[in-house]
PDB file of C-alpha atoms in Angstrom:
ATOM      1  CA  CYS P 589     -25.836  -1.579   2.755  1.00  0.00           C
ATOM      2  CA  GLN P 590     -29.359  -2.932   2.200  1.00  0.00           C
ATOM      3  CA  SER P 591     -29.576  -4.189   5.778  1.00  0.00           C
ATOM      4  CA  LEU P 592     -29.036  -0.593   6.917  1.00  0.00           C
ATOM      5  CA  GLY P 593     -31.592   0.777   4.406  1.00  0.00           C
ATOM      6  CA  MET P 594     -28.908   2.335   2.239  1.00  0.00           C
ATOM      7  CA  ASN P 595     -28.726   2.327  -1.594  1.00  0.00           C
ATOM      8  CA  VAL P 596     -25.432   2.360  -3.492  1.00  0.00           C
ATOM      9  CA  MET P 597     -24.219   4.238  -6.553  1.00  0.00           C
ATOM     10  CA  PHE P 598     -20.681   3.933  -8.007  1.00  0.00           C
ATOM     11  CA  SER P 599     -18.530   6.517  -9.706  1.00  0.00           C
ATOM     12  CA  LYS P 600     -14.857   6.789 -10.533  1.00  0.00           C
ATOM     13  CA  ILE P 601     -12.574   9.657  -9.579  1.00  0.00           C
ATOM     14  CA  PRO P 602      -9.750  10.264 -12.102  1.00  0.00           C
ATOM     15  CA  VAL P 603      -6.402   9.772 -10.339  1.00  0.00           C
ATOM     16  CA  ASP P 604      -2.795   9.797 -11.236  1.00  0.00           C
ATOM     17  CA  ASP P 605      -0.221   7.039 -10.709  1.00  0.00           C
ATOM     18  CA  ALA P 606      -0.033   7.860  -7.004  1.00  0.00           C
ATOM     19  CA  SER P 607      -3.871   7.805  -6.678  1.00  0.00           C
ATOM     20  CA  HIS P 608      -4.084  11.613  -6.209  1.00  0.00           C
ATOM     21  CA  ALA P 609      -7.386  12.823  -7.525  1.00  0.00           C
ATOM     22  CA  GLN P 610      -7.245  14.899 -10.717  1.00  0.00           C
ATOM     23  CA  LYS P 611     -10.835  16.003 -11.125  1.00  0.00           C
ATOM     24  CA  ILE P 612     -14.047  16.347  -9.248  1.00  0.00           C
ATOM     25  CA  SER P 613     -16.367  13.352  -9.311  1.00  0.00           C
ATOM     26  CA  PRO P 614     -19.906  14.064 -10.637  1.00  0.00           C
ATOM     27  CA  LEU P 615     -21.202  12.479  -7.397  1.00  0.00           C
ATOM     28  CA  PHE P 616     -19.809  15.415  -5.454  1.00  0.00           C
ATOM     29  CA  GLN P 617     -22.629  17.572  -6.902  1.00  0.00           C
ATOM     30  CA  GLU P 618     -25.325  14.831  -7.021  1.00  0.00           C
ATOM     31  CA  LYS P 619     -28.350  15.955  -4.966  1.00  0.00           C
ATOM     32  CA  SER P 620     -30.022  12.562  -4.752  1.00  0.00           C
ATOM     33  CA  ILE P 621     -27.292  10.843  -2.679  1.00  0.00           C
ATOM     34  CA  ASP P 622     -27.181  10.736   1.130  1.00  0.00           C
ATOM     35  CA  GLY P 623     -23.495  10.008   1.691  1.00  0.00           C
ATOM     36  CA  LEU P 624     -20.132   9.301   0.074  1.00  0.00           C
ATOM     37  CA  ILE P 625     -17.520   6.556   0.494  1.00  0.00           C
ATOM     38  CA  ILE P 626     -14.345   7.457  -1.356  1.00  0.00           C
ATOM     39  CA  VAL P 627     -12.085   4.473  -1.883  1.00  0.00           C
ATOM     40  CA  GLY P 628      -8.283   4.650  -2.496  1.00  0.00           C
ATOM     41  CA  ALA P 629      -8.131   8.310  -3.604  1.00  0.00           C
ATOM     42  CA  VAL P 630      -6.032  11.012  -2.063  1.00  0.00           C
ATOM     43  CA  LEU P 631      -7.573  14.463  -2.406  1.00  0.00           C
ATOM     44  CA  ALA P 632      -4.535  16.745  -2.178  1.00  0.00           C
ATOM     45  CA  ASP P 633      -5.819  19.599  -4.231  1.00  0.00           C
ATOM     46  CA  GLU P 634      -7.597  22.290  -2.205  1.00  0.00           C
ATOM     47  CA  PHE P 635     -10.083  23.043  -5.076  1.00  0.00           C
ATOM     48  CA  ILE P 636     -11.153  19.436  -5.222  1.00  0.00           C
ATOM     49  CA  CYS P 637     -11.463  19.216  -1.439  1.00  0.00           C
ATOM     50  CA  ASP P 638     -13.571  22.384  -1.413  1.00  0.00           C
ATOM     51  CA  ALA P 639     -15.910  20.731  -3.863  1.00  0.00           C
ATOM     52  CA  LEU P 640     -16.823  17.977  -1.362  1.00  0.00           C
ATOM     53  CA  PRO P 641     -20.364  18.459   0.033  1.00  0.00           C
ATOM     54  CA  LYS P 642     -20.503  20.351   3.327  1.00  0.00           C
ATOM     55  CA  ASN P 643     -22.264  18.968   6.451  1.00  0.00           C
ATOM     56  CA  PHE P 644     -22.553  15.674   4.684  1.00  0.00           C
ATOM     57  CA  PRO P 645     -21.542  12.151   5.652  1.00  0.00           C
ATOM     58  CA  ILE P 646     -18.227  11.230   3.927  1.00  0.00           C
ATOM     59  CA  VAL P 647     -15.936   8.305   4.675  1.00  0.00           C
ATOM     60  CA  PHE P 648     -12.571   7.613   3.092  1.00  0.00           C
ATOM     61  CA  VAL P 649     -11.327   4.144   2.675  1.00  0.00           C
ATOM     62  CA  ASP P 650      -7.542   3.737   2.179  1.00  0.00           C
ATOM     63  CA  GLY P 651      -7.404   7.394   1.189  1.00  0.00           C
ATOM     64  CA  CYS P 652      -7.811  10.918   2.613  1.00  0.00           C
ATOM     65  CA  ALA P 653      -8.435  14.531   2.003  1.00  0.00           C
ATOM     66  CA  GLU P 654      -5.584  16.807   2.893  1.00  0.00           C
ATOM     67  CA  PHE P 655      -7.878  19.796   3.479  1.00  0.00           C
ATOM     68  CA  GLY P 656     -10.652  19.129   5.951  1.00  0.00           C
ATOM     69  CA  GLU P 657     -11.334  16.348   8.480  1.00  0.00           C
ATOM     70  CA  TYR P 658     -13.293  13.214   7.623  1.00  0.00           C
ATOM     71  CA  ASP P 659     -13.946   9.713   8.904  1.00  0.00           C
ATOM     72  CA  LYS P 660     -11.390   7.184   7.525  1.00  0.00           C
ATOM     73  CA  VAL P 661     -10.999   3.446   7.426  1.00  0.00           C
ATOM     74  CA  LEU P 662      -7.347   2.710   6.799  1.00  0.00           C
ATOM     75  CA  ILE P 663      -4.947  -0.272   6.498  1.00  0.00           C
ATOM     76  CA  ASP P 664      -2.384  -0.370   9.299  1.00  0.00           C
ATOM     77  CA  ASN P 665       0.323  -0.022   6.685  1.00  0.00           C
ATOM     78  CA  PHE P 666       3.097   0.697   9.151  1.00  0.00           C
ATOM     79  CA  GLU P 667       2.334  -2.391  11.211  1.00  0.00           C
ATOM     80  CA  GLY P 668       2.039  -4.608   8.147  1.00  0.00           C
ATOM     81  CA  ALA P 669       5.389  -3.441   6.675  1.00  0.00           C
ATOM     82  CA  TYR P 670       7.064  -3.709  10.062  1.00  0.00           C
ATOM     83  CA  ARG P 671       5.672  -7.263  10.519  1.00  0.00           C
ATOM     84  CA  ILE P 672       6.842  -8.607   7.137  1.00  0.00           C
ATOM     85  CA  VAL P 673      10.313  -7.017   7.252  1.00  0.00           C
ATOM     86  CA  SER P 674      10.726  -8.419  10.816  1.00  0.00           C
ATOM     87  CA  TYR P 675       9.734 -11.792   9.389  1.00  0.00           C
ATOM     88  CA  LEU P 676      12.469 -11.553   6.780  1.00  0.00           C
ATOM     89  CA  ILE P 677      15.021 -10.608   9.459  1.00  0.00           C
ATOM     90  CA  GLU P 678      13.871 -13.630  11.508  1.00  0.00           C
ATOM     91  CA  GLN P 679      14.557 -15.845   8.568  1.00  0.00           C
ATOM     92  CA  GLY P 680      18.195 -14.584   8.553  1.00  0.00           C
ATOM     93  CA  HIS P 681      18.038 -11.726   6.042  1.00  0.00           C
ATOM     94  CA  GLN P 682      20.133  -8.650   6.764  1.00  0.00           C
ATOM     95  CA  LYS P 683      20.426  -6.959   3.368  1.00  0.00           C
ATOM     96  CA  ILE P 684      16.781  -6.170   2.581  1.00  0.00           C
ATOM     97  CA  ALA P 685      15.804  -3.662  -0.082  1.00  0.00           C
ATOM     98  CA  LEU P 686      12.559  -1.734  -0.455  1.00  0.00           C
ATOM     99  CA  LEU P 687      11.054  -1.344  -3.937  1.00  0.00           C
ATOM    100  CA  GLY P 688       8.198   0.969  -4.987  1.00  0.00           C
ATOM    101  CA  SER P 689       8.814   4.012  -2.872  1.00  0.00           C
ATOM    102  CA  SER P 690      10.049   7.282  -4.297  1.00  0.00           C
ATOM    103  CA  SER P 691      11.581  10.443  -2.812  1.00  0.00           C
ATOM    104  CA  GLN P 692      11.276  12.201  -6.199  1.00  0.00           C
ATOM    105  CA  HIS P 693       7.538  11.789  -6.909  1.00  0.00           C
ATOM    106  CA  LYS P 694       4.190  12.053  -5.201  1.00  0.00           C
ATOM    107  CA  GLN P 695       3.279   8.999  -3.176  1.00  0.00           C
ATOM    108  CA  HIS P 696       0.126   7.528  -1.749  1.00  0.00           C
ATOM    109  CA  PRO P 697       0.109   7.855   2.147  1.00  0.00           C
ATOM    110  CA  SER P 698      -0.077   4.086   2.325  1.00  0.00           C
ATOM    111  CA  ILE P 699       3.265   3.695   0.579  1.00  0.00           C
ATOM    112  CA  LEU P 700       4.850   6.301   2.866  1.00  0.00           C
ATOM    113  CA  GLU P 701       3.630   4.282   5.909  1.00  0.00           C
ATOM    114  CA  ARG P 702       5.017   1.088   4.442  1.00  0.00           C
ATOM    115  CA  GLN P 703       8.401   2.820   3.991  1.00  0.00           C
ATOM    116  CA  ARG P 704       8.249   3.935   7.606  1.00  0.00           C
ATOM    117  CA  GLY P 705       7.457   0.381   8.719  1.00  0.00           C
ATOM    118  CA  TYR P 706      10.435  -1.006   6.720  1.00  0.00           C
ATOM    119  CA  LEU P 707      12.826   1.482   8.250  1.00  0.00           C
ATOM    120  CA  ALA P 708      11.525   0.980  11.812  1.00  0.00           C
ATOM    121  CA  ALA P 709      11.841  -2.824  11.559  1.00  0.00           C
ATOM    122  CA  LEU P 710      15.478  -2.491  10.437  1.00  0.00           C
ATOM    123  CA  THR P 711      16.271  -0.004  13.267  1.00  0.00           C
ATOM    124  CA  ASP P 712      14.537  -2.153  15.915  1.00  0.00           C
ATOM    125  CA  HIS P 713      16.590  -5.190  14.785  1.00  0.00           C
ATOM    126  CA  ASN P 714      19.897  -3.192  14.882  1.00  0.00           C
ATOM    127  CA  ILE P 715      20.333  -3.218  11.109  1.00  0.00           C
ATOM    128  CA  GLU P 716      21.939   0.127  10.319  1.00  0.00           C
ATOM    129  CA  GLN P 717      21.937   0.038   6.524  1.00  0.00           C
ATOM    130  CA  SER P 718      18.693   0.477   4.580  1.00  0.00           C
ATOM    131  CA  TYR P 719      18.325   0.051   0.780  1.00  0.00           C
ATOM    132  CA  ILE P 720      15.510   2.065  -0.717  1.00  0.00           C
ATOM    133  CA  ILE P 721      15.304   1.557  -4.449  1.00  0.00           C
ATOM    134  CA  ASP P 722      13.914   4.923  -5.526  1.00  0.00           C
ATOM    135  CA  SER P 723      11.061   4.165  -7.946  1.00  0.00           C
ATOM    136  CA  THR P 724       7.407   4.825  -8.586  1.00  0.00           C
ATOM    137  CA  LEU P 725       4.965   1.905  -8.766  1.00  0.00           C
ATOM    138  CA  GLU P 726       5.109   1.893 -12.584  1.00  0.00           C
ATOM    139  CA  LEU P 727       6.331  -1.531 -13.589  1.00  0.00           C
ATOM    140  CA  HIS P 728       8.808  -0.402 -16.179  1.00  0.00           C
ATOM    141  CA  VAL P 729      10.370   2.010 -13.656  1.00  0.00           C
ATOM    142  CA  CYS P 730      10.542  -0.696 -11.021  1.00  0.00           C
ATOM    143  CA  SER P 731      12.179  -3.093 -13.481  1.00  0.00           C
ATOM    144  CA  GLU P 732      14.864  -0.635 -14.642  1.00  0.00           C
ATOM    145  CA  ASN P 733      15.733   0.564 -11.143  1.00  0.00           C
ATOM    146  CA  LEU P 734      15.721  -2.930  -9.572  1.00  0.00           C
ATOM    147  CA  THR P 735      18.007  -4.230 -12.381  1.00  0.00           C
ATOM    148  CA  GLN P 736      20.429  -1.343 -11.821  1.00  0.00           C
ATOM    149  CA  PHE P 737      20.324  -1.819  -8.011  1.00  0.00           C
ATOM    150  CA  LEU P 738      21.023  -5.556  -8.114  1.00  0.00           C
ATOM    151  CA  LYS P 739      23.973  -5.024 -10.440  1.00  0.00           C
ATOM    152  CA  GLN P 740      25.369  -2.609  -7.858  1.00  0.00           C
ATOM    153  CA  GLU P 741      24.335  -4.606  -4.787  1.00  0.00           C
ATOM    154  CA  PRO P 742      24.394  -8.261  -5.964  1.00  0.00           C
ATOM    155  CA  ASP P 743      24.624  -9.655  -2.424  1.00  0.00           C
ATOM    156  CA  THR P 744      21.137  -8.413  -1.505  1.00  0.00           C
ATOM    157  CA  THR P 745      19.121 -11.364  -0.122  1.00  0.00           C
ATOM    158  CA  ALA P 746      15.565 -10.027   0.067  1.00  0.00           C
ATOM    159  CA  ILE P 747      13.255  -7.530  -1.554  1.00  0.00           C
ATOM    160  CA  PHE P 748      10.171  -5.973   0.051  1.00  0.00           C
ATOM    161  CA  ALA P 749       7.957  -4.667  -2.747  1.00  0.00           C
ATOM    162  CA  CYS P 750       5.400  -2.064  -1.601  1.00  0.00           C
ATOM    163  CA  ILE P 751       2.518  -3.767  -3.488  1.00  0.00           C
ATOM    164  CA  ASP P 752       1.961  -7.378  -4.701  1.00  0.00           C
ATOM    165  CA  LEU P 753       1.729  -6.387  -8.389  1.00  0.00           C
ATOM    166  CA  VAL P 754       5.222  -4.987  -8.321  1.00  0.00           C
ATOM    167  CA  ALA P 755       6.540  -8.103  -6.474  1.00  0.00           C
ATOM    168  CA  VAL P 756       4.867 -10.558  -8.874  1.00  0.00           C
ATOM    169  CA  GLU P 757       6.133  -8.694 -11.990  1.00  0.00           C
ATOM    170  CA  MET P 758       9.645  -8.422 -10.645  1.00  0.00           C
ATOM    171  CA  ILE P 759      10.075 -12.183 -10.137  1.00  0.00           C
ATOM    172  CA  PRO P 760      10.917 -12.865 -13.824  1.00  0.00           C
ATOM    173  CA  VAL P 761      13.112  -9.743 -13.891  1.00  0.00           C
ATOM    174  CA  ILE P 762      15.096 -11.106 -10.942  1.00  0.00           C
ATOM    175  CA  GLN P 763      15.262 -14.531 -12.563  1.00  0.00           C
ATOM    176  CA  GLY P 764      16.485 -12.931 -15.762  1.00  0.00           C
ATOM    177  CA  LEU P 765      19.436 -11.512 -13.874  1.00  0.00           C
ATOM    178  CA  GLY P 766      20.485 -15.037 -12.858  1.00  0.00           C
ATOM    179  CA  TYR P 767      18.952 -15.277  -9.388  1.00  0.00           C
ATOM    180  CA  SER P 768      16.809 -18.189  -8.211  1.00  0.00           C
ATOM    181  CA  VAL P 769      13.723 -17.050  -6.299  1.00  0.00           C
ATOM    182  CA  PRO P 770      13.670 -17.711  -3.410  1.00  0.00           C
ATOM    183  CA  ASP P 771      16.851 -19.770  -3.089  1.00  0.00           C
ATOM    184  CA  GLN P 772      19.149 -16.860  -3.836  1.00  0.00           C
ATOM    185  CA  LEU P 773      16.796 -13.798  -3.452  1.00  0.00           C
ATOM    186  CA  SER P 774      13.568 -13.780  -1.500  1.00  0.00           C
ATOM    187  CA  ILE P 775      10.799 -11.437  -2.307  1.00  0.00           C
ATOM    188  CA  VAL P 776       7.612 -10.285  -0.452  1.00  0.00           C
ATOM    189  CA  GLY P 777       4.696  -8.020  -1.261  1.00  0.00           C
ATOM    190  CA  PHE P 778       1.776  -6.274   0.392  1.00  0.00           C
ATOM    191  CA  ASP P 779      -2.048  -6.571  -0.155  1.00  0.00           C
ATOM    192  CA  ASP P 780      -2.551 -10.305  -0.869  1.00  0.00           C
ATOM    193  CA  VAL P 781      -4.259  -9.772  -4.285  1.00  0.00           C
ATOM    194  CA  ASP P 782      -5.429 -12.802  -6.210  1.00  0.00           C
ATOM    195  CA  ILE P 783      -2.372 -13.098  -8.433  1.00  0.00           C
ATOM    196  CA  SER P 784      -0.052 -13.406  -5.407  1.00  0.00           C
ATOM    197  CA  SER P 785      -1.317 -16.967  -4.817  1.00  0.00           C
ATOM    198  CA  THR P 786      -1.087 -18.114  -8.476  1.00  0.00           C
ATOM    199  CA  CYS P 787       2.332 -16.717  -9.517  1.00  0.00           C
ATOM    200  CA  VAL P 788       5.391 -18.947  -9.414  1.00  0.00           C
ATOM    201  CA  PRO P 789       6.667 -19.043  -6.808  1.00  0.00           C
ATOM    202  CA  ALA P 790       3.552 -18.081  -4.855  1.00  0.00           C
ATOM    203  CA  LEU P 791       4.138 -14.811  -3.059  1.00  0.00           C
ATOM    204  CA  THR P 792       4.599 -14.364   0.631  1.00  0.00           C
ATOM    205  CA  THR P 793       2.717 -11.209   1.457  1.00  0.00           C
ATOM    206  CA  ILE P 794       0.634  -9.160   3.870  1.00  0.00           C
ATOM    207  CA  ASN P 795      -3.136  -9.825   3.847  1.00  0.00           C
ATOM    208  CA  VAL P 796      -5.487  -6.887   3.986  1.00  0.00           C
ATOM    209  CA  ASP P 797      -9.111  -7.693   4.837  1.00  0.00           C
ATOM    210  CA  ARG P 798     -10.739  -5.366   2.352  1.00  0.00           C
ATOM    211  CA  GLY P 799     -14.144  -6.872   2.918  1.00  0.00           C
ATOM    212  CA  LEU P 800     -13.971  -5.899   6.539  1.00  0.00           C
ATOM    213  CA  MET P 801     -12.819  -2.388   5.590  1.00  0.00           C
ATOM    214  CA  GLY P 802     -15.876  -2.040   3.338  1.00  0.00           C
ATOM    215  CA  LYS P 803     -18.234  -3.148   6.119  1.00  0.00           C
ATOM    216  CA  LEU P 804     -16.632  -0.761   8.581  1.00  0.00           C
ATOM    217  CA  ALA P 805     -16.941   2.094   6.121  1.00  0.00           C
ATOM    218  CA  VAL P 806     -20.649   1.473   5.489  1.00  0.00           C
ATOM    219  CA  ARG P 807     -21.296   1.360   9.259  1.00  0.00           C
ATOM    220  CA  ARG P 808     -19.300   4.455   9.819  1.00  0.00           C
ATOM    221  CA  LEU P 809     -21.241   6.287   7.048  1.00  0.00           C
ATOM    222  CA  TYR P 810     -24.510   5.114   8.591  1.00  0.00           C
ATOM    223  CA  ASN P 811     -23.504   6.383  12.070  1.00  0.00           C
ATOM    224  CA  ARG P 812     -22.137   9.620  10.653  1.00  0.00           C
ATOM    225  CA  SER P 813     -25.423  10.329   8.832  1.00  0.00           C
ATOM    226  CA  ALA P 814     -27.180  10.053  12.176  1.00  0.00           C
ATOM    227  CA  ASN P 815     -24.811  12.549  13.833  1.00  0.00           C
ATOM    228  CA  LEU P 816     -22.862  14.989  11.686  1.00  0.00           C
ATOM    229  CA  GLU P 817     -21.502  16.828  14.795  1.00  0.00           C
ATOM    230  CA  THR P 818     -19.269  14.115  16.298  1.00  0.00           C
ATOM    231  CA  VAL P 819     -15.525  14.338  15.824  1.00  0.00           C
ATOM    232  CA  PRO P 820     -14.082  12.419  12.836  1.00  0.00           C
ATOM    233  CA  ILE P 821     -13.000   8.850  13.564  1.00  0.00           C
ATOM    234  CA  THR P 822     -10.017   7.023  11.996  1.00  0.00           C
ATOM    235  CA  THR P 823     -10.174   3.224  12.151  1.00  0.00           C
ATOM    236  CA  ARG P 824      -7.083   1.218  11.292  1.00  0.00           C
ATOM    237  CA  VAL P 825      -7.491  -2.402  10.213  1.00  0.00           C
ATOM    238  CA  GLY P 826      -4.741  -4.813  11.198  1.00  0.00           C
ATOM    239  CA  THR P 827      -2.902  -7.206   8.851  1.00  0.00           C
ATOM    240  CA  ARG P 828      -1.440 -10.643   8.892  1.00  0.00           C
ATOM    241  CA  ILE P 829       1.395 -12.466   7.023  1.00  0.00           C
ATOM    242  CA  ILE P 830       0.427 -14.988   4.362  1.00  0.00           C
ATOM    243  CA  ASN P 831       3.402 -17.295   4.121  1.00  0.00           C
ATOM    244  CA  ARG P 832       3.836 -18.915   0.714  1.00  0.00           C
ATOM    245  CA  GLN P 833       6.929 -19.985  -1.323  1.00  0.00           C
ATOM    246  CA  SER P 834       8.853 -16.743  -2.129  1.00  0.00           C
ATOM    247  CA  VAL P 835      10.946 -16.615   1.045  1.00  0.00           C
ATOM    248  CA  THR P 836      13.620 -18.870   2.405  1.00  0.00           C
ATOM    249  CA  SER P 837      16.673 -18.342   4.638  1.00  0.00           C
ATOM    250  CA  PRO P 838      19.567 -16.743   2.714  1.00  0.00           C
ATOM    251  CA  THR P 839      22.363 -18.804   1.328  1.00  0.00           C
ATOM    252  CA  ASN P 840      25.509 -17.562  -0.268  1.00  0.00           C
ATOM    253  CA  PRO P 841      24.422 -14.824  -2.745  1.00  0.00           C
ATOM    254  CA  ILE P 842      25.477 -15.028  -6.405  1.00  0.00           C
ATOM    255  CA  ILE P 843      26.749 -12.269  -8.577  1.00  0.00           C
ATOM    256  CA  ALA P 844      24.107 -11.207 -11.121  1.00  0.00           C
ATOM    257  CA  ASP P 845      24.891 -11.633 -14.790  1.00  0.00           C
ATOM    258  CA  GLY P 846      26.213  -8.658 -16.616  1.00  0.00           C
TER     259      GLY P 846
END
């Protein structure tokens, strides 16, 4: 920012469990700022969207406003999910479940794209049966629903968790059901957060270059401030697999305890 002559202020937007904004940020009304970068939040409420400054440089990072058009820097969530599910299939997995996606609750657009990528990978590899474990990203919900699912479908060989935190926290849950990870049940995540490399076993996941996303957002804000009339631009940042120790080729599945 400093190299572009831009000063930075930080403010939080209250959000719910799906990162939908609940209130207006004080910065929306701040007269001393020259632009906004909004990170992670989904502005789905028309009143909150209307509170955004007009004719003003705004860039969303891993988020969006459902009313109005703005510049966005996004993760290629579809491609990342497609890539890691295809990797599981290449390792020999056929019965792959998705955890952390819900049809009953609001979801972040990133999660919806990851679900689409999961389904597309199965389809393109001629796997007809999908297994979506309906759950929010709340850990206790994931634990309860995963436990119930594995008792019903004990021959599942791989889990794709929509975010790393869910994947990491589900490893002891899976082990508590009598599975060895990854020998009897592989698990992967998405985001490559710090804990994914220190958990046991270390998590195979999708890396997201958030530093690059930040740089692109600042550059986009700078360019937008110089020309407010150009059409909004959406930039999607690609991903890559980080292969660690939570995946192996499937062996004969066991029947979970209980």
